Amino acid sequence: MDSTIENPSNERADRGLRGVTILGSTGSIGLSALDVLARNPARYRVLALTAHTQVDRLFEQCRQYRPQKAVLLDARAAAELKDRVQRAGLPVEVLSGAEGLNTVATHPRAHIVVAAIVGAAGLLPSLAAVRAGKRVLLANKEPLVMSGKIFIDEARASGAELLPVDSEHNAIFQCMPAGYRAGSAPTGVRRIYLTCSGGPFRTLSPEALVSVTPEQACAHPNWVMGRKISVDSATLMNKGLEMIEACWLFGVMPDQIEIVIHPQSVIHSMVEYVDGSVLAQLGNPDMRTPIAHALAWPERIESGVKSLDLFDLARLDFERPDAGRFPCLRLAQEATRAGGTAPAILNAANEVAVQAFLERRIGFTEIPRVIEHTLGGMPANPDAELGAVLGDDARARDVANRFIAGRESRVGMGAT
Ligand code: NAD
Ligand code: MG
């Protein structure tokens, strides 16, 4: 039974407002989404906020945004939040665990679900929102990489609206023909140019890459993001994941996607049509633009992003990526060609490797080695149904963790 503490006056005031659940509200995307919502109080009502373990941040968000529900995955953290919420007299119901995430992702009053959890952990709650027929704002790209076909098929069956928030995919979506829906193959499209900043190490030599630190990897030149995606941007795995994401979202083949290094991050991607037209979406690098677009589509709302100063833009550069220095791109392409659960294996190995790098257990250039070893060390299942995806995700984590542990013990014994 739904035991939400209702405030009748609020409920009356909420009529006509679109209820929004943010899965991962304490993260970088979550904060940007809350900022856009706060600028548009006449349209949206924050229904539910969720996080992993961050009690302090979620409590502050409960105070500021007064959601009906707040979820912490961690049960102990949830108990602490519940206590603080009660002592502060806030009418917020606190839930926990996967069940809590599922409840708020599928709640009848949640018209819009912002999928902003990082990594494979977002798969089940995002999929639940899709199955419940919500408008789902997809920032969390890893679930699409793991099981894109399932998302597209389920959205078609439920009538859910999938709106890409990843800046490149949102740009591509904006360049698609009027009335286009994610997942269908667009007519007249020849090619997609997926732009890439090149990350913080774009010009670094292969020798220098060996000794970069997590702090350097997380200092992105144009975007402020969570730590995992920052490292993915530095290895270019982010672009590999985004290529797979684009194949599912836009019904294209990998060879129709051209990755272009564009260091200024002003053009967020482009679509080339068979008549030679190339459409691009431009703007300052600020995730509030794609979030606002996806919230209001097909209308437009204020996002707080300042105007692009064209006269201030000295130049726009374009280069081909260097797959030699950034092997993660090649690994993502190979996993896409292999198909089935190979992209899920790639993603799981990458999550494990990035975490180990952030914990200083492996070096930056070992990230692709962990992924290559994992992809080579287990067969992919050709049928990427949900059970196979989740099973291979778990197995790949195990293979990758054992490889890292083996390296650590060899290093510990004096080997290099
Ligand atoms: P982040 O690390 O800043 O935030 C992650 C959020 O997910 C937090 O609220 C955290 O509490 C929650 N979370 C983490 N692990 C969880 C778990 N196991 N279960 C439930 N909740 C959990 O990450 P971010 O940078 O905001 O990125 C979120 C997603 O959006 C990622 O998939 C990323 O690739 C994608 N994305 C981010 C950006 C960006 O600018 N940050 C841009 C494009 C796409
Ligand atoms: Mg992106």
Short mmCIF file of C-alpha atoms and ligand atoms in Angstrom, two decimals:
data_model
loop_
_atom_site.label_atom_id
_atom_site.label_comp_id
_atom_site.label_asym_id
_atom_site.label_seq_id
_atom_site.Cartn_x
_atom_site.Cartn_y
_atom_site.Cartn_z
CA MET A 1 0.00 0.00 0.00
CA ASP A 2 1.16 3.52 -0.72
CA SER A 3 1.82 5.14 2.64
CA THR A 4 2.82 8.56 1.35
CA ILE A 5 2.24 11.36 3.85
CA GLU A 6 -0.05 13.59 1.81
CA ASN A 7 -0.41 17.27 2.29
CA PRO A 8 -3.91 17.97 0.87
CA SER A 9 -3.25 21.64 0.16
CA ASN A 10 -0.07 20.71 -1.74
CA GLU A 11 -1.95 18.08 -3.66
CA ARG A 12 -4.49 20.65 -4.80
CA ALA A 13 -1.76 23.07 -5.75
CA ASP A 14 0.00 20.31 -7.70
CA ARG A 15 -2.84 19.79 -10.15
CA GLY A 16 -1.63 20.42 -13.66
CA LEU A 17 2.03 20.19 -12.65
CA ARG A 18 4.20 17.44 -14.09
CA GLY A 19 5.58 15.22 -11.31
CA VAL A 20 9.29 14.46 -11.62
CA THR A 21 11.35 11.67 -10.08
CA ILE A 22 15.12 12.10 -10.21
CA LEU A 23 17.02 8.84 -9.90
CA GLY A 24 20.47 9.98 -8.70
CA SER A 25 19.53 13.49 -7.55
CA THR A 26 22.74 14.10 -5.57
CA GLY A 27 25.02 13.65 -8.60
CA SER A 28 26.18 16.09 -11.23
CA ILE A 29 23.21 15.50 -13.57
CA GLY A 30 20.79 15.37 -10.63
CA LEU A 31 21.91 18.80 -9.42
CA SER A 32 21.59 20.28 -12.92
CA ALA A 33 18.09 18.80 -13.26
CA LEU A 34 17.02 20.28 -9.91
CA ASP A 35 18.35 23.67 -10.99
CA VAL A 36 16.24 23.58 -14.19
CA LEU A 37 13.15 22.42 -12.26
CA ALA A 38 13.56 25.23 -9.74
CA ARG A 39 13.52 27.74 -12.61
CA ASN A 40 10.20 26.36 -13.84
CA PRO A 41 7.99 25.96 -10.75
CA ALA A 42 4.80 26.60 -12.70
CA ARG A 43 5.35 23.45 -14.78
CA TYR A 44 7.02 20.85 -12.57
CA ARG A 45 6.78 19.40 -9.08
CA VAL A 46 9.63 17.35 -7.61
CA LEU A 47 7.93 14.11 -6.63
CA ALA A 48 10.86 11.94 -5.57
CA LEU A 49 14.62 12.18 -5.11
CA THR A 50 17.06 9.29 -4.77
CA ALA A 51 20.72 8.66 -3.97
CA HIS A 52 23.09 5.87 -3.01
CA THR A 53 24.38 6.72 0.49
CA GLN A 54 24.60 10.55 0.68
CA VAL A 55 22.41 11.37 3.70
CA ASP A 56 23.53 14.99 4.12
CA ARG A 57 22.97 15.98 0.51
CA LEU A 58 19.63 14.23 0.22
CA PHE A 59 18.43 15.75 3.49
CA GLU A 60 19.32 19.22 2.21
CA GLN A 61 17.47 18.47 -1.03
CA CYS A 62 14.42 17.31 0.96
CA ARG A 63 14.47 20.62 2.84
CA GLN A 64 14.82 22.68 -0.31
CA TYR A 65 12.57 20.82 -2.79
CA ARG A 66 10.02 19.12 -0.49
CA PRO A 67 9.63 15.89 -2.49
CA GLN A 68 6.93 13.45 -1.41
CA LYS A 69 9.45 10.63 -1.30
CA ALA A 70 13.18 10.23 -0.86
CA VAL A 71 15.06 6.97 -1.42
CA LEU A 72 18.51 5.90 -0.31
CA LEU A 73 19.71 2.59 -1.69
CA ASP A 74 21.60 1.90 1.51
CA ALA A 75 19.24 0.82 4.31
CA ARG A 76 21.31 2.28 7.18
CA ALA A 77 21.65 5.60 5.42
CA ALA A 78 17.90 5.56 4.77
CA ALA A 79 17.17 5.00 8.49
CA GLU A 80 19.37 8.00 9.34
CA LEU A 81 17.65 10.16 6.72
CA LYS A 82 14.23 9.10 8.02
CA ASP A 83 15.21 10.14 11.50
CA ARG A 84 16.46 13.55 10.35
CA VAL A 85 13.43 14.16 8.15
CA GLN A 86 11.08 13.37 11.05
CA ARG A 87 12.97 15.56 13.48
CA ALA A 88 12.81 18.43 10.98
CA GLY A 89 9.04 17.89 10.56
CA LEU A 90 9.29 17.42 6.79
CA PRO A 91 6.40 15.56 5.11
CA VAL A 92 8.74 13.28 3.17
CA GLU A 93 8.38 9.50 3.09
CA VAL A 94 11.80 7.82 3.16
CA LEU A 95 12.23 4.51 1.36
CA SER A 96 15.25 2.29 0.79
CA GLY A 97 16.71 -0.37 -1.44
CA ALA A 98 15.95 -1.49 -4.97
CA GLU A 99 12.27 -1.68 -4.04
CA GLY A 100 12.25 2.00 -3.05
CA LEU A 101 13.85 2.97 -6.37
CA ASN A 102 11.29 0.89 -8.23
CA THR A 103 8.42 2.53 -6.32
CA VAL A 104 9.43 6.07 -7.24
CA ALA A 105 10.40 5.16 -10.83
CA THR A 106 6.92 3.78 -11.48
CA HIS A 107 4.79 6.00 -9.20
CA PRO A 108 1.52 7.04 -10.88
CA ARG A 109 2.22 10.73 -10.10
CA ALA A 110 5.70 10.60 -11.69
CA HIS A 111 5.13 11.80 -15.24
CA ILE A 112 8.83 12.27 -15.87
CA VAL A 113 11.74 10.15 -14.61
CA VAL A 114 15.26 11.54 -14.88
CA ALA A 115 17.62 8.54 -15.13
CA ALA A 116 20.80 9.98 -13.59
CA ILE A 117 22.27 7.10 -11.59
CA VAL A 118 25.82 6.27 -12.65
CA GLY A 119 26.63 2.90 -14.19
CA ALA A 120 24.84 -0.43 -14.50
CA ALA A 121 23.15 0.23 -11.12
CA GLY A 122 20.65 2.41 -13.00
CA LEU A 123 19.48 -0.37 -15.29
CA LEU A 124 16.58 -1.85 -13.34
CA PRO A 125 14.99 1.38 -12.04
CA SER A 126 15.29 3.07 -15.48
CA LEU A 127 13.82 0.02 -17.16
CA ALA A 128 10.99 0.00 -14.62
CA ALA A 129 10.20 3.62 -15.59
CA VAL A 130 10.23 2.68 -19.27
CA ARG A 131 7.92 -0.27 -18.66
CA ALA A 132 5.58 2.01 -16.71
CA GLY A 133 5.27 4.23 -19.81
CA LYS A 134 6.95 7.33 -18.38
CA ARG A 135 8.77 10.11 -20.16
CA VAL A 136 12.32 8.95 -19.35
CA LEU A 137 15.19 11.42 -19.56
CA LEU A 138 18.20 9.21 -20.25
CA ALA A 139 21.48 10.53 -18.89
CA ASN A 140 22.54 7.14 -17.50
CA LYS A 141 24.10 5.68 -20.65
CA GLU A 142 25.45 2.39 -19.29
CA PRO A 143 22.06 0.59 -19.24
CA LEU A 144 21.55 1.48 -22.91
CA VAL A 145 24.99 0.11 -23.73
CA MET A 146 24.16 -3.10 -21.88
CA SER A 147 20.64 -3.62 -23.12
CA GLY A 148 19.68 -1.00 -25.68
CA LYS A 149 17.35 -3.28 -27.59
CA ILE A 150 15.40 -4.10 -24.44
CA PHE A 151 14.91 -0.39 -23.68
CA ILE A 152 13.75 0.40 -27.21
CA ASP A 153 11.41 -2.61 -27.40
CA GLU A 154 9.93 -1.95 -23.95
CA ALA A 155 9.40 1.74 -24.76
CA ARG A 156 7.60 0.79 -27.94
CA ALA A 157 5.37 -1.63 -26.00
CA SER A 158 4.54 0.75 -23.12
CA GLY A 159 4.42 4.04 -25.02
CA ALA A 160 7.24 5.48 -22.88
CA GLU A 161 9.00 8.51 -24.35
CA LEU A 162 12.78 8.09 -24.37
CA LEU A 163 14.49 11.47 -24.46
CA PRO A 164 18.29 11.54 -24.57
CA VAL A 165 20.03 13.85 -22.13
CA ASP A 166 23.62 12.89 -22.95
CA SER A 167 24.60 16.16 -24.68
CA GLU A 168 25.65 14.54 -27.97
CA HIS A 169 22.56 12.37 -28.22
CA ASN A 170 20.32 15.23 -27.28
CA ALA A 171 21.98 17.27 -30.05
CA ILE A 172 21.44 14.44 -32.55
CA PHE A 173 17.82 14.14 -31.44
CA GLN A 174 17.36 17.88 -31.97
CA CYS A 175 18.76 17.51 -35.52
CA MET A 176 16.37 14.66 -36.41
CA PRO A 177 13.28 15.21 -38.60
CA ALA A 178 10.18 16.67 -36.90
CA GLY A 179 8.13 14.05 -35.07
CA TYR A 180 11.09 11.69 -34.75
CA ARG A 181 10.92 9.19 -31.88
CA ALA A 182 14.05 7.62 -30.37
CA GLY A 183 14.63 4.02 -31.42
CA SER A 184 13.26 4.31 -34.94
CA ALA A 185 15.52 4.50 -38.01
CA PRO A 186 15.30 8.08 -39.35
CA THR A 187 14.72 8.56 -43.07
CA GLY A 188 17.26 10.40 -45.21
CA VAL A 189 20.12 10.29 -42.68
CA ARG A 190 23.49 9.45 -44.21
CA ARG A 191 25.77 9.84 -41.22
CA ILE A 192 26.02 11.03 -37.64
CA TYR A 193 29.00 13.05 -36.46
CA LEU A 194 29.46 12.25 -32.78
CA THR A 195 31.62 15.01 -31.32
CA CYS A 196 34.17 14.43 -28.58
CA SER A 197 36.20 16.98 -26.63
CA GLY A 198 39.20 14.63 -26.57
CA GLY A 199 39.29 14.82 -22.75
CA PRO A 200 42.08 16.23 -20.57
CA PHE A 201 44.82 14.10 -22.19
CA ARG A 202 44.09 14.84 -25.85
CA THR A 203 47.62 16.02 -26.56
CA LEU A 204 49.53 13.92 -24.00
CA SER A 205 52.24 11.50 -25.21
CA PRO A 206 51.78 7.73 -24.67
CA GLU A 207 54.66 7.80 -22.14
CA ALA A 208 53.06 10.60 -20.11
CA LEU A 209 49.68 8.81 -20.10
CA VAL A 210 51.17 5.98 -18.00
CA SER A 211 51.56 8.11 -14.89
CA VAL A 212 48.45 10.35 -14.91
CA THR A 213 46.55 10.54 -11.61
CA PRO A 214 42.82 10.29 -10.84
CA GLU A 215 42.83 14.02 -10.04
CA GLN A 216 44.23 14.87 -13.48
CA ALA A 217 41.79 12.50 -15.17
CA CYS A 218 38.82 14.08 -13.37
CA ALA A 219 39.81 17.65 -14.37
CA HIS A 220 37.91 17.84 -17.65
CA PRO A 221 38.67 20.94 -19.73
CA ASN A 222 35.03 21.82 -20.63
CA TRP A 223 32.58 19.87 -18.45
CA VAL A 224 32.13 19.38 -14.69
CA MET A 225 30.91 15.80 -14.20
CA GLY A 226 30.90 12.83 -11.81
CA ARG A 227 34.19 10.97 -11.36
CA LYS A 228 33.31 7.86 -13.34
CA ILE A 229 32.26 9.67 -16.52
CA SER A 230 35.24 12.03 -16.13
CA VAL A 231 37.64 9.07 -16.27
CA ASP A 232 35.64 7.62 -19.20
CA SER A 233 36.10 10.94 -21.00
CA ALA A 234 39.84 10.80 -20.37
CA THR A 235 40.21 7.24 -21.75
CA LEU A 236 37.70 8.01 -24.58
CA MET A 237 35.65 5.02 -23.38
CA ASN A 238 32.89 7.59 -22.91
CA LYS A 239 32.84 8.05 -26.69
CA GLY A 240 32.88 4.29 -27.19
CA LEU A 241 29.88 3.92 -24.88
CA GLU A 242 28.19 6.85 -26.62
CA MET A 243 28.69 5.23 -30.02
CA ILE A 244 26.81 2.15 -28.80
CA GLU A 245 24.19 4.38 -27.15
CA ALA A 246 23.69 6.23 -30.48
CA CYS A 247 23.25 2.98 -32.43
CA TRP A 248 20.33 2.01 -30.19
CA LEU A 249 18.76 5.44 -29.82
CA PHE A 250 18.89 6.35 -33.50
CA GLY A 251 18.59 2.97 -35.23
CA VAL A 252 21.91 3.35 -37.10
CA MET A 253 24.87 1.03 -37.69
CA PRO A 254 28.30 1.77 -36.13
CA ASP A 255 29.79 2.56 -39.57
CA GLN A 256 27.25 5.41 -39.94
CA ILE A 257 28.79 7.11 -36.90
CA GLU A 258 31.87 9.26 -37.35
CA ILE A 259 33.64 10.28 -34.15
CA VAL A 260 35.07 13.79 -34.41
CA ILE A 261 37.38 15.39 -31.89
CA HIS A 262 36.12 18.93 -31.34
CA PRO A 263 38.07 20.39 -28.40
CA GLN A 264 35.87 23.46 -27.85
CA SER A 265 32.70 21.38 -27.05
CA VAL A 266 30.45 23.96 -28.67
CA ILE A 267 28.97 21.78 -31.42
CA HIS A 268 27.39 18.93 -29.49
CA SER A 269 26.99 16.61 -32.54
CA MET A 270 25.76 16.73 -36.14
CA VAL A 271 23.52 14.81 -38.54
CA GLU A 272 24.29 14.58 -42.25
CA TYR A 273 21.39 13.94 -44.64
CA VAL A 274 21.52 12.27 -48.07
CA ASP A 275 21.04 15.66 -49.77
CA GLY A 276 24.32 16.89 -48.28
CA SER A 277 22.78 19.03 -45.52
CA VAL A 278 24.60 18.83 -42.19
CA LEU A 279 22.57 19.96 -39.17
CA ALA A 280 24.32 20.78 -35.90
CA GLN A 281 23.23 21.81 -32.41
CA LEU A 282 25.45 24.38 -30.69
CA GLY A 283 25.52 25.82 -27.20
CA ASN A 284 27.69 26.43 -24.18
CA PRO A 285 28.81 23.15 -22.58
CA ASP A 286 26.22 23.01 -19.78
CA MET A 287 24.03 19.97 -19.15
CA ARG A 288 21.09 22.17 -18.19
CA THR A 289 20.42 22.74 -21.91
CA PRO A 290 19.80 19.08 -22.84
CA ILE A 291 17.95 18.52 -19.54
CA ALA A 292 15.61 21.48 -20.18
CA HIS A 293 15.09 20.35 -23.76
CA ALA A 294 14.14 16.82 -22.73
CA LEU A 295 11.92 17.98 -19.85
CA ALA A 296 9.82 20.28 -22.02
CA TRP A 297 10.06 18.68 -25.49
CA PRO A 298 8.56 19.62 -27.90
CA GLU A 299 8.26 22.96 -26.10
CA ARG A 300 11.17 25.05 -24.80
CA ILE A 301 11.82 26.33 -21.29
CA GLU A 302 14.44 28.47 -19.55
CA SER A 303 17.49 26.50 -18.43
CA GLY A 304 19.69 29.20 -16.89
CA VAL A 305 22.39 28.58 -19.51
CA LYS A 306 23.97 31.75 -20.79
CA SER A 307 23.87 32.61 -24.49
CA LEU A 308 26.63 31.34 -26.70
CA ASP A 309 28.81 34.31 -27.63
CA LEU A 310 29.60 33.67 -31.29
CA PHE A 311 31.93 36.66 -31.44
CA ASP A 312 33.90 35.28 -28.53
CA LEU A 313 34.45 31.93 -30.28
CA ALA A 314 37.78 32.40 -31.95
CA ARG A 315 37.60 29.10 -33.82
CA LEU A 316 36.09 25.62 -34.01
CA ASP A 317 38.54 22.74 -34.58
CA PHE A 318 37.93 19.18 -35.77
CA GLU A 319 40.35 16.22 -35.70
CA ARG A 320 40.22 12.46 -36.08
CA PRO A 321 40.60 10.49 -32.82
CA ASP A 322 43.90 8.69 -32.17
CA ALA A 323 42.82 5.08 -31.59
CA GLY A 324 46.44 4.10 -30.90
CA ARG A 325 46.74 6.23 -27.78
CA PHE A 326 43.15 5.58 -26.71
CA PRO A 327 42.49 1.82 -27.20
CA CYS A 328 39.12 2.00 -25.40
CA LEU A 329 37.57 3.29 -28.62
CA ARG A 330 38.72 0.20 -30.53
CA LEU A 331 37.49 -2.08 -27.71
CA ALA A 332 34.04 -0.49 -27.82
CA GLN A 333 33.91 -0.89 -31.60
CA GLU A 334 34.91 -4.57 -31.31
CA ALA A 335 32.27 -5.20 -28.64
CA THR A 336 29.63 -3.56 -30.83
CA ARG A 337 30.57 -5.77 -33.78
CA ALA A 338 30.55 -8.89 -31.54
CA GLY A 339 27.01 -7.96 -30.38
CA GLY A 340 24.92 -9.97 -27.88
CA THR A 341 26.17 -9.40 -24.34
CA ALA A 342 29.65 -8.19 -25.46
CA PRO A 343 28.77 -4.49 -24.82
CA ALA A 344 27.54 -5.44 -21.32
CA ILE A 345 30.84 -7.24 -20.67
CA LEU A 346 32.77 -4.21 -21.96
CA ASN A 347 30.77 -1.92 -19.71
CA ALA A 348 31.14 -4.07 -16.58
CA ALA A 349 34.90 -4.47 -17.05
CA ASN A 350 35.20 -0.73 -17.60
CA GLU A 351 33.26 0.07 -14.40
CA VAL A 352 35.53 -2.23 -12.39
CA ALA A 353 38.70 -0.86 -14.01
CA VAL A 354 37.69 2.79 -13.54
CA GLN A 355 36.90 2.17 -9.87
CA ALA A 356 40.30 0.46 -9.40
CA PHE A 357 42.01 3.41 -11.10
CA LEU A 358 40.16 5.90 -8.87
CA GLU A 359 41.32 3.84 -5.86
CA ARG A 360 44.90 3.96 -7.24
CA ARG A 361 45.04 0.18 -7.54
CA ILE A 362 45.85 0.28 -11.26
CA GLY A 363 47.35 2.87 -13.59
CA PHE A 364 45.47 4.82 -16.25
CA THR A 365 46.83 2.78 -19.18
CA GLU A 366 45.85 -0.45 -17.44
CA ILE A 367 42.16 0.38 -17.78
CA PRO A 368 41.98 -0.85 -21.42
CA ARG A 369 44.08 -3.91 -20.48
CA VAL A 370 41.54 -4.98 -17.87
CA ILE A 371 38.73 -4.55 -20.42
CA GLU A 372 40.56 -6.43 -23.18
CA HIS A 373 41.40 -9.28 -20.80
CA THR A 374 37.77 -9.52 -19.67
CA LEU A 375 36.34 -9.45 -23.21
CA GLY A 376 38.85 -12.12 -24.27
CA GLY A 377 38.39 -14.20 -21.13
CA MET A 378 34.68 -15.00 -21.39
CA PRO A 379 32.36 -15.77 -24.28
CA ALA A 380 29.57 -13.29 -25.00
CA ASN A 381 26.04 -14.63 -25.14
CA PRO A 382 24.62 -13.93 -28.63
CA ASP A 383 21.15 -13.43 -27.12
CA ALA A 384 21.15 -10.22 -25.06
CA GLU A 385 17.93 -10.86 -23.11
CA LEU A 386 17.79 -9.33 -19.63
CA GLY A 387 18.84 -12.45 -17.68
CA ALA A 388 21.87 -13.00 -19.94
CA VAL A 389 22.86 -9.32 -19.68
CA LEU A 390 22.69 -9.30 -15.87
CA GLY A 391 24.47 -12.68 -15.65
CA ASP A 392 27.31 -11.60 -17.95
CA ASP A 393 27.56 -8.24 -16.16
CA ALA A 394 28.21 -10.12 -12.88
CA ARG A 395 30.61 -12.63 -14.48
CA ALA A 396 32.57 -9.87 -16.21
CA ARG A 397 32.98 -8.00 -12.91
CA ASP A 398 34.36 -11.18 -11.40
CA VAL A 399 36.83 -11.77 -14.28
CA ALA A 400 37.98 -8.13 -14.18
CA ASN A 401 38.36 -8.09 -10.39
CA ARG A 402 40.38 -11.31 -10.41
CA PHE A 403 42.66 -9.93 -13.13
CA ILE A 404 43.27 -6.77 -11.10
CA ALA A 405 43.85 -8.75 -7.89
CA GLY A 406 46.33 -11.00 -9.75
CA ARG A 407 48.25 -7.98 -11.01
CA GLU A 408 48.30 -6.46 -7.54
CA SER A 409 49.74 -9.63 -6.00
CA ARG A 410 52.39 -9.84 -8.76
CA VAL A 411 53.33 -6.20 -8.18
CA GLY A 412 53.36 -6.92 -4.42
CA MET A 413 55.88 -9.73 -5.05
CA GLY A 414 58.16 -7.37 -6.90
CA ALA A 415 57.09 -8.11 -10.48
CA THR A 416 56.20 -5.22 -12.80
P1 NAD B 1 27.53 11.22 -10.29
O1 NAD B 1 28.53 10.23 -9.80
O2 NAD B 1 27.81 12.66 -10.10
O3 NAD B 1 26.10 10.90 -9.62
C1 NAD B 1 25.59 9.61 -9.57
C2 NAD B 1 24.27 9.56 -8.82
O4 NAD B 1 23.84 8.19 -8.77
C3 NAD B 1 24.36 10.03 -7.36
O5 NAD B 1 23.16 10.64 -6.98
C4 NAD B 1 24.55 8.72 -6.58
O6 NAD B 1 24.09 8.80 -5.25
C5 NAD B 1 23.70 7.76 -7.41
N1 NAD B 1 24.20 6.38 -7.32
C6 NAD B 1 25.50 5.98 -7.47
N2 NAD B 1 25.57 4.64 -7.34
C7 NAD B 1 24.32 4.19 -7.11
C8 NAD B 1 23.75 2.91 -6.89
N3 NAD B 1 24.51 1.80 -6.87
N4 NAD B 1 22.42 2.81 -6.73
C9 NAD B 1 21.63 3.92 -6.72
N5 NAD B 1 22.11 5.17 -6.92
C10 NAD B 1 23.43 5.30 -7.11
O7 NAD B 1 27.30 10.89 -11.84
P2 NAD B 1 26.90 11.89 -13.03
O8 NAD B 1 28.12 12.52 -13.57
O9 NAD B 1 25.74 12.75 -12.61
O10 NAD B 1 26.42 10.86 -14.13
C11 NAD B 1 25.19 10.17 -14.03
C12 NAD B 1 24.94 9.43 -15.34
O11 NAD B 1 24.76 10.39 -16.38
C13 NAD B 1 26.12 8.55 -15.79
O12 NAD B 1 25.64 7.39 -16.39
C14 NAD B 1 26.85 9.42 -16.81
O13 NAD B 1 27.51 8.65 -17.80
C15 NAD B 1 25.68 10.19 -17.43
N6 NAD B 1 26.06 11.50 -17.98
C16 NAD B 1 26.60 12.45 -17.17
C17 NAD B 1 26.98 13.68 -17.68
C18 NAD B 1 27.53 14.76 -16.79
O14 NAD B 1 27.75 15.88 -17.28
N7 NAD B 1 27.76 14.51 -15.51
C19 NAD B 1 26.83 13.93 -19.05
C20 NAD B 1 26.27 12.93 -19.86
C21 NAD B 1 25.89 11.72 -19.31
MG MG B 2 28.16 12.89 -23.67
#
